[in-house]
mmCIF file of C-alpha atoms in Angstrom:
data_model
loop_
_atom_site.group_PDB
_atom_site.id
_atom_site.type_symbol
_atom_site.label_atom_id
_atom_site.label_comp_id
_atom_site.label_asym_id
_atom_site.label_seq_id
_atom_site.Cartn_x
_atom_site.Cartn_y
_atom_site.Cartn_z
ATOM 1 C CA UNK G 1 3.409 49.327 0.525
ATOM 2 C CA UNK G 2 1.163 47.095 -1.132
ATOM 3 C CA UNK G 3 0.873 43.324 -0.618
ATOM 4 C CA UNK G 4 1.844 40.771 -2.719
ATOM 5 C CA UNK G 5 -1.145 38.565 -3.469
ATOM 6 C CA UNK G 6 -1.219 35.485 -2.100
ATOM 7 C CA UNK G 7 -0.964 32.442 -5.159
ATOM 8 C CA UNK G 8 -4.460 30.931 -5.854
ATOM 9 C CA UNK G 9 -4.956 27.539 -4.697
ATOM 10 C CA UNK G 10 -5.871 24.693 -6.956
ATOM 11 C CA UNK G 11 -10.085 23.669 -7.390
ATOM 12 C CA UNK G 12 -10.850 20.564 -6.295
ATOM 13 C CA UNK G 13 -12.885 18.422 -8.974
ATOM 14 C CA UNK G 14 -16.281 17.446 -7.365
ATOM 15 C CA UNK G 15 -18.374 15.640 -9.985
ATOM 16 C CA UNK G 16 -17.134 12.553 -11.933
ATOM 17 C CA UNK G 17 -16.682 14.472 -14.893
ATOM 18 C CA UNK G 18 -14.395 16.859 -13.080
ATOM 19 C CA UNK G 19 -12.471 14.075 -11.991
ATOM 20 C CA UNK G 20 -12.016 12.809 -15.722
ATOM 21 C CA UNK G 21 -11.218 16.026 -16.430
ATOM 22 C CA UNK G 22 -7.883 16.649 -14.077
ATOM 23 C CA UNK G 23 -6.897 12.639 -15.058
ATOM 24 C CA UNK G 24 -6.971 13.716 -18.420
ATOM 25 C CA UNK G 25 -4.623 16.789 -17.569
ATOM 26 C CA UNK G 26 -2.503 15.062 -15.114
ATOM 27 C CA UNK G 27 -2.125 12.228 -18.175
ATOM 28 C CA UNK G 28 -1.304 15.064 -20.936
ATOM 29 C CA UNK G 29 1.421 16.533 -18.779
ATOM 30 C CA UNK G 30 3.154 13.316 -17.849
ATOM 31 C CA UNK G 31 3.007 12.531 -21.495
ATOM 32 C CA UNK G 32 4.479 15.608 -22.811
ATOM 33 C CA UNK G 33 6.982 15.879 -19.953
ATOM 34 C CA UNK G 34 8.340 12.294 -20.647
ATOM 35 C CA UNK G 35 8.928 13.746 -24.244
ATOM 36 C CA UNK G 36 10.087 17.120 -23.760
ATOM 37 C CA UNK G 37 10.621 18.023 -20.287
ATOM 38 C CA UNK G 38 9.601 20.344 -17.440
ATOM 39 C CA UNK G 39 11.468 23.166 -19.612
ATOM 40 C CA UNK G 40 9.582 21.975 -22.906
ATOM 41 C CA UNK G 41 6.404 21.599 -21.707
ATOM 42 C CA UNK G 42 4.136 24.695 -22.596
ATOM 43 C CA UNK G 43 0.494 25.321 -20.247
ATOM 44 C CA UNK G 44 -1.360 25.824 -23.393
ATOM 45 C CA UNK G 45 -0.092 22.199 -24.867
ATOM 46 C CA UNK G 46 -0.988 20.705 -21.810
ATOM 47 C CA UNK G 47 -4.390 21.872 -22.234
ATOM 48 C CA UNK G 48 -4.714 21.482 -25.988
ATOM 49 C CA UNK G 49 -3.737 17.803 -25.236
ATOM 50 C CA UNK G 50 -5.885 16.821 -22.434
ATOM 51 C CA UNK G 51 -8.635 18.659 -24.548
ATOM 52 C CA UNK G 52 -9.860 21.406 -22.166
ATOM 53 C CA UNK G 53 -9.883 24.821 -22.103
ATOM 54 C CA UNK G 54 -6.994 26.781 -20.991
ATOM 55 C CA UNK G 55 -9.328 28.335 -18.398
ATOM 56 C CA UNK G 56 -9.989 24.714 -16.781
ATOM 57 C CA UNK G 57 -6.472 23.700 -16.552
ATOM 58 C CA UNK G 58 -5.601 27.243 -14.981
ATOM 59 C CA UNK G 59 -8.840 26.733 -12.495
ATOM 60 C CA UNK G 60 -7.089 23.420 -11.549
ATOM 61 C CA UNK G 61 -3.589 24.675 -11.532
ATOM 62 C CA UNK G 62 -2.755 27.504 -11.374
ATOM 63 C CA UNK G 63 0.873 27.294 -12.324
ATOM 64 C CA UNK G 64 3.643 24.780 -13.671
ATOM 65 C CA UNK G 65 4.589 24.263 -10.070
ATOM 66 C CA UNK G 66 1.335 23.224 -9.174
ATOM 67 C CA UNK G 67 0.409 20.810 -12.437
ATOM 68 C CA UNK G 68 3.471 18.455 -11.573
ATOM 69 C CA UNK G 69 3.713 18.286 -7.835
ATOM 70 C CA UNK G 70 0.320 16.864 -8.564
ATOM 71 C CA UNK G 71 1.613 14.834 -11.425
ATOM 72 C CA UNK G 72 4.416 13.086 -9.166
ATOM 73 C CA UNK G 73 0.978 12.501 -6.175
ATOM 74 C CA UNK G 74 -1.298 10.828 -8.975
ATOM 75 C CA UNK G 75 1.332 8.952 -9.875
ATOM 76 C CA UNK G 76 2.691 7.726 -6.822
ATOM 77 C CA UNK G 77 -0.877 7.188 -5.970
ATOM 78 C CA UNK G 78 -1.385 4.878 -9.366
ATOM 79 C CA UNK G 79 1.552 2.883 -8.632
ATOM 80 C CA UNK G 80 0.595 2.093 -5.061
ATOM 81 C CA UNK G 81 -2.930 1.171 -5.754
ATOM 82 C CA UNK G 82 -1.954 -1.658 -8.663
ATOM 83 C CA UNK G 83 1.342 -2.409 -5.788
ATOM 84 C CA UNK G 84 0.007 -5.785 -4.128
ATOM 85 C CA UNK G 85 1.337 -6.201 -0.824
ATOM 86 C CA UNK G 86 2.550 -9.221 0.811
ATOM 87 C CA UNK G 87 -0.156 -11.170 3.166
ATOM 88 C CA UNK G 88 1.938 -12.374 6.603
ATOM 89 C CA UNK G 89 4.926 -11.021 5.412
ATOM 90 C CA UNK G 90 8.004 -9.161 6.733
ATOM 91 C CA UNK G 91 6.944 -5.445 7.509
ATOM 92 C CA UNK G 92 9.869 -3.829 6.931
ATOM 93 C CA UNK G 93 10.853 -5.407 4.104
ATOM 94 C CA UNK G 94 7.854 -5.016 2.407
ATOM 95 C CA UNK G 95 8.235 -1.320 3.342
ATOM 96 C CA UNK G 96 11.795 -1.430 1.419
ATOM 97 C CA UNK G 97 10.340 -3.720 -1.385
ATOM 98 C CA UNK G 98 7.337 -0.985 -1.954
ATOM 99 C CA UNK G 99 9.817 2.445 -1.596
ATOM 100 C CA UNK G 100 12.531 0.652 -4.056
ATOM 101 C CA UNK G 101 9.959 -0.528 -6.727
ATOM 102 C CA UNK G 102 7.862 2.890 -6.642
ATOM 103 C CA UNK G 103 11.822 4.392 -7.310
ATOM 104 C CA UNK G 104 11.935 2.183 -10.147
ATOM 105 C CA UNK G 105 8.897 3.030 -11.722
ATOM 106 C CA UNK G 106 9.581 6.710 -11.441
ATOM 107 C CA UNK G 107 12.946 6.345 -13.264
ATOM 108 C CA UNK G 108 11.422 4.507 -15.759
ATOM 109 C CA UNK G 109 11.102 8.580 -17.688
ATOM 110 C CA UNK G 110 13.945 10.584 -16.877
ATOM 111 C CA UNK G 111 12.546 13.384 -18.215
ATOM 112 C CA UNK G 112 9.506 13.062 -16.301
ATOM 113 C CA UNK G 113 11.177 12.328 -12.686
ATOM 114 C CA UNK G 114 13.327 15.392 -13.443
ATOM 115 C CA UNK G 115 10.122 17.383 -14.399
ATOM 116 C CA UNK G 116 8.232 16.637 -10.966
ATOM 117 C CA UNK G 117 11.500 16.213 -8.601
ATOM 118 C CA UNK G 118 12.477 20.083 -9.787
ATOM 119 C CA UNK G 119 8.635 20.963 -9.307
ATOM 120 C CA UNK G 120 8.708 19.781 -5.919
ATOM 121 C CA UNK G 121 11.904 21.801 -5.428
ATOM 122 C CA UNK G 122 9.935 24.871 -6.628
ATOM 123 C CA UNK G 123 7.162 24.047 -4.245
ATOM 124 C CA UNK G 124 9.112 23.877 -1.265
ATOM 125 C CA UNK G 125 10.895 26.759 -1.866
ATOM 126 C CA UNK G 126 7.328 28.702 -0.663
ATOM 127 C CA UNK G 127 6.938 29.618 -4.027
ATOM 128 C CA UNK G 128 3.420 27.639 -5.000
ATOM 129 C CA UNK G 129 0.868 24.978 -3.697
ATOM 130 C CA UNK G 130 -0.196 24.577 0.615
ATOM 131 C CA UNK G 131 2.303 22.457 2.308
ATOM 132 C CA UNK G 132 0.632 19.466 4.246
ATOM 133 C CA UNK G 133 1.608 16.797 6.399
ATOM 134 C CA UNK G 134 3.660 14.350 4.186
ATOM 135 C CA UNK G 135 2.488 11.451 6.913
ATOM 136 C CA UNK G 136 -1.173 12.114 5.676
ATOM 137 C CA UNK G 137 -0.166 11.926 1.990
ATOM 138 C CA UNK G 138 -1.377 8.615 0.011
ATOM 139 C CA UNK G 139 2.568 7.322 0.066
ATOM 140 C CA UNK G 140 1.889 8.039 4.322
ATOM 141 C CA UNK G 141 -1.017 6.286 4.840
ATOM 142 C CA UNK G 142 0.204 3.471 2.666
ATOM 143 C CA UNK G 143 3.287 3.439 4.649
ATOM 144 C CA UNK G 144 1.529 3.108 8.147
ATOM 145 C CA UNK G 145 -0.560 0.171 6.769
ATOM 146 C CA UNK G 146 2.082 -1.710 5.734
ATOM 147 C CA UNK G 147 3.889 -1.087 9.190
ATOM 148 C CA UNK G 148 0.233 -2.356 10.695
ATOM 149 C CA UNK G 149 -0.523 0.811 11.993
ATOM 150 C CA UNK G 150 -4.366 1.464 12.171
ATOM 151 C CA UNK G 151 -4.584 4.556 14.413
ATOM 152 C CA UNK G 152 -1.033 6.624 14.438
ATOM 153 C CA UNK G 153 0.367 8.064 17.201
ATOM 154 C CA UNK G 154 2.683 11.162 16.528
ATOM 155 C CA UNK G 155 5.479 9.130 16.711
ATOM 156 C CA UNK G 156 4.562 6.832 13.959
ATOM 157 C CA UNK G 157 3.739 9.749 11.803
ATOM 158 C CA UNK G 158 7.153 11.504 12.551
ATOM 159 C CA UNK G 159 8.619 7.974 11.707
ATOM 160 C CA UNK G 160 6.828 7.806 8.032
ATOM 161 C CA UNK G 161 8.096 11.446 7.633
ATOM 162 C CA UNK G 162 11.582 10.100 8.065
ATOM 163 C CA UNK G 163 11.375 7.746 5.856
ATOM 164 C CA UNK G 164 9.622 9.793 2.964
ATOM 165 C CA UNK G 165 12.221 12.435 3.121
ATOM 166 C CA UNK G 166 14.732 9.701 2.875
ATOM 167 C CA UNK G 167 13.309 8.112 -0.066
ATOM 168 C CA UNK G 168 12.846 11.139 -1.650
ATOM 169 C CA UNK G 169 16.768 12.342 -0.820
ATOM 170 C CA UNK G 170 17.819 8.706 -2.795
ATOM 171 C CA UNK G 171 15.092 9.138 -5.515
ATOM 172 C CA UNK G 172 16.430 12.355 -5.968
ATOM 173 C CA UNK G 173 20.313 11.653 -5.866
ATOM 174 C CA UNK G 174 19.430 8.578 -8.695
ATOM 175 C CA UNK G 175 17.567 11.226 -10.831
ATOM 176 C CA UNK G 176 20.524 13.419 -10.724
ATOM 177 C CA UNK G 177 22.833 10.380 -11.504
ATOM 178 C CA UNK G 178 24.883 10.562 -8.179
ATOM 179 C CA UNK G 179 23.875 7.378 -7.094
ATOM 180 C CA UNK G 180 23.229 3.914 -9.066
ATOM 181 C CA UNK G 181 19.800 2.401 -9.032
ATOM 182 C CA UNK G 182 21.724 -0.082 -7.170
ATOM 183 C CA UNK G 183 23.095 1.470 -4.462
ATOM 184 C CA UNK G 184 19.161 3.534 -4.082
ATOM 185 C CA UNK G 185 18.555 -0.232 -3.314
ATOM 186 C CA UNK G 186 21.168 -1.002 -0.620
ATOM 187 C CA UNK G 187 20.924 2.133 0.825
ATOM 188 C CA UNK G 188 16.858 2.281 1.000
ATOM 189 C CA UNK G 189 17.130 -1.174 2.454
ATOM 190 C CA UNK G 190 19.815 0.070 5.116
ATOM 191 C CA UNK G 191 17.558 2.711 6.200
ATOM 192 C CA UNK G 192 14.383 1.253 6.245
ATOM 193 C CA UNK G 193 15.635 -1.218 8.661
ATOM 194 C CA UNK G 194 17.099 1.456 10.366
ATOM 195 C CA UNK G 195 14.220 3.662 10.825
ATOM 196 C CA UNK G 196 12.133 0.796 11.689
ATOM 197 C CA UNK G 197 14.074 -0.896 13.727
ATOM 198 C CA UNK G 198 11.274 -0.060 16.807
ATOM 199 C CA UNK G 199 8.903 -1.659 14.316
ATOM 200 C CA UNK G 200 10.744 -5.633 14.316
#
C-alpha cells in the first residue's frame, strides 16, 4: 500500500523582503478573516490582497491550517512586543495582567479569534503544521521573563505550559460565548496565582 505523503512544511522567509512579504500575507488574512471568516476566506484572496503570487503564499503556507495558526503567533507576538511590562512589580500579577489583556485584544474580532482558535483545533488534530514546545513559543519566553526566569529548568517550562493551555482553554470558552469576558478575568487571575503559587 502506498504512503500517504507527508504535508509540506512552511518556508521560512530569509531576506528582508521575504519578511515583508509573509507580514503582508499574515496582514491580508487577518483582514479578510475579521470580515468574512475562516469559512469566507478564499487562498487566492489572501494572495490577491497581500499582492503576491499564489505560488508565494502556497511556498509559505501550504494550507488554511497553516496561514492562521501563524496568524494567531504574529499576532500574539505584535501584542506582546508593544505590551510594556511593569518595572519592580508583582510577578504574578503582571503575568495575569499580560494573559487577560492579550485575551482582550484577541476578542476585539470575533470573526478573527474564531478563524485562528478553529485553525489551531485543525492543527492539533495532526492534520497540518510541526508541533513544538509551546514553552519555547514567543507567549513562553515572554512568560518566563516576566516570572524572572533567565535560564529555565524543566519545571519552569512545564509550569508556562500549564498556564498557556489554561489561557488558551478560557480564551477559547469566551470565543465560544460560554464564559463572560469577566469571568476569563476572575478565573485567569485564580489560576495564575494558582499555578504560580511556587513563584510568590
Amino acid at each position: 500500500m502506498p504512503k500517504t505523503a507527508e504535508p509540506r512544511q512552511p518556508a521560512a522567509p530569509v531576506s528582508r523582503r521575504q519578511l515583508a512579504r509573509r507580514v503582508a500575507i499574515l496582514r491580508a488574512a487577518s483582514e479578510l478573516a475579521a470580515r468574512e471568516g475562516l469559512a469566507g476566506v478564499q487562498m487566492l484572496d489572501v494572495a490577491k490582497e497581500a499582492g503576491v503570487a499564489i505560488a508565494t503564499l502556497y511556498r509559505y503556507f501550504p494550507s488554511k491550517t497553516h496561514l492562521f495558526t501563524a496568524v494567531l503567533e504574529w499576532h500574539i507576538e505584535m501584542f506582546l512586543e508593544g505590551h510594556q511590562d511593569v518595572d519592580g512589580g508583582d510577578r504574578v500579577e503582571e503575568v495575569a495582567e499580560t494573559l487577560i489583556a492579550l485575551t482582550v485584544k484577541l476578542l476585539d474580532s470575533p470573526l478573527l479569534a474564531s478563524a485562528v482558535a478553529m485553525s489551531s483545533f485543525t492543527e492539533y488534530a495532526g492534520t497540518a503544521p510541526t508541533r513544538y514546545d509551546i514553552a519555547a513559543s514567543y507567549l513562553g519566553r515572554t512568560l518566563l521573563r516576566l516570572l524572572g526566569v533567565r535560564e529555565p529548568q524543566e519545571e519552569d517550562r512545564s509550569t508556562v505550559r500549564l498556564l498557556i493551555y489554561c489561557w488558551w482553554g478560557l480564551f477559547v470558552a469566551a470565543q465560544t460565548e460560554e464564559i463572560s469576558v469577566h469571568r476569563v478575568e476572575a478565573d485567569l487571575r485564580l489560576a495564575v496565582r494558582l499555578i504560580l503559587a511556587p513563584y510568590i
